[in-house]
């Protein structure tokens, strides 16, 4: 499982980072940065929660 962000939709409010800070990181960018590679199996539940709760619907699960 991988997660991607649509940079045109993300408003960098950090909501996803508050759910899974090891996967999503705001840093100095105006779009959230996502850890490289597949989501570790033990983190899939939190990542799915972040995807579902993103207020901008900017995240999506791929493969
Ligand atoms: S919750 Fe959505 S809008 Fe907010 S930083 Fe994450 S991807 Fe961007």
Coordinates of C-alpha atoms and ligand atoms in Angstrom, one line a residue:
X1 CA 0.0 0.0 0.0
X2 CA 1.2 3.5 -0.9
X3 CA -0.2 6.9 -0.2
X4 CA 0.0 10.0 -2.4
X5 CA -0.9 13.6 -2.0
X6 CA -2.4 15.9 -4.6
X7 CA -0.3 19.1 -4.2
X8 CA -3.0 21.2 -5.8
X9 CA -5.5 20.2 -3.0
X10 CA -3.2 20.0 0.1
X11 CA -3.3 23.1 2.2
X12 CA -0.6 21.9 4.6
X13 CA -2.7 22.1 7.7
X14 CA -0.9 19.2 9.2
X15 CA -3.9 17.1 10.1
X16 CA -2.4 14.0 8.6
X17 CA 0.9 14.6 10.3
X18 CA -1.0 14.7 13.7
X19 CA -2.3 11.2 12.9
X20 CA 0.9 9.6 11.5
X21 CA 3.9 11.8 12.0
X22 CA 6.2 9.0 10.8
X23 CA 4.5 9.0 7.4
X24 CA 3.5 12.6 6.8
X25 CA 5.7 15.6 7.4
X26 CA 5.1 19.3 6.8
X27 CA 8.5 20.7 7.2
X28 CA 9.0 24.0 5.4
X29 CA 7.0 23.0 2.3
X30 CA 3.5 24.2 1.5
X31 CA 2.5 20.7 0.7
X32 CA 2.9 17.7 3.0
X33 CA 5.8 15.4 2.3
X34 CA 5.2 11.6 2.4
X35 CA 7.8 9.0 3.5
X36 CA 9.2 7.1 0.5
X37 CA 8.1 3.6 -0.3
X38 CA 5.2 1.5 0.8
X39 CA 3.4 2.1 4.0
X40 CA 4.6 -0.3 6.7
X41 CA 1.9 -2.9 7.4
X42 CA 1.6 -1.8 11.0
X43 CA 0.9 1.8 9.9
X44 CA -1.9 1.2 7.4
X45 CA -4.7 1.8 9.8
X46 CA -3.5 5.2 10.8
X47 CA -2.7 6.1 7.2
X48 CA -6.2 5.1 6.1
X49 CA -7.6 7.3 8.9
X50 CA -5.5 10.2 7.6
X51 CA -6.7 9.7 4.1
X52 CA -10.4 9.5 5.1
X53 CA -10.2 12.5 7.4
X54 CA -8.1 14.9 5.3
X55 CA -10.3 18.0 5.1
X56 CA -9.2 18.7 1.6
X57 CA -9.5 15.1 0.3
X58 CA -5.9 15.5 -0.9
X59 CA -4.7 12.0 0.0
X60 CA -5.3 8.8 -1.8
X61 CA -4.3 5.2 -1.5
X62 CA -2.5 3.7 -4.5
X63 CA -1.9 0.0 -5.1
Ligands
LIG1 S1 -4.5 16.6 6.1 FE1 -4.7 16.8 3.9 S2 -4.7 19.0 3.5 FE2 -3.8 18.6 5.6 S3 -1.6 18.5 5.3 FE3 -2.5 16.4 5.2 S4 -2.8 16.1 3.0 FE4 -2.6 18.3 3.3

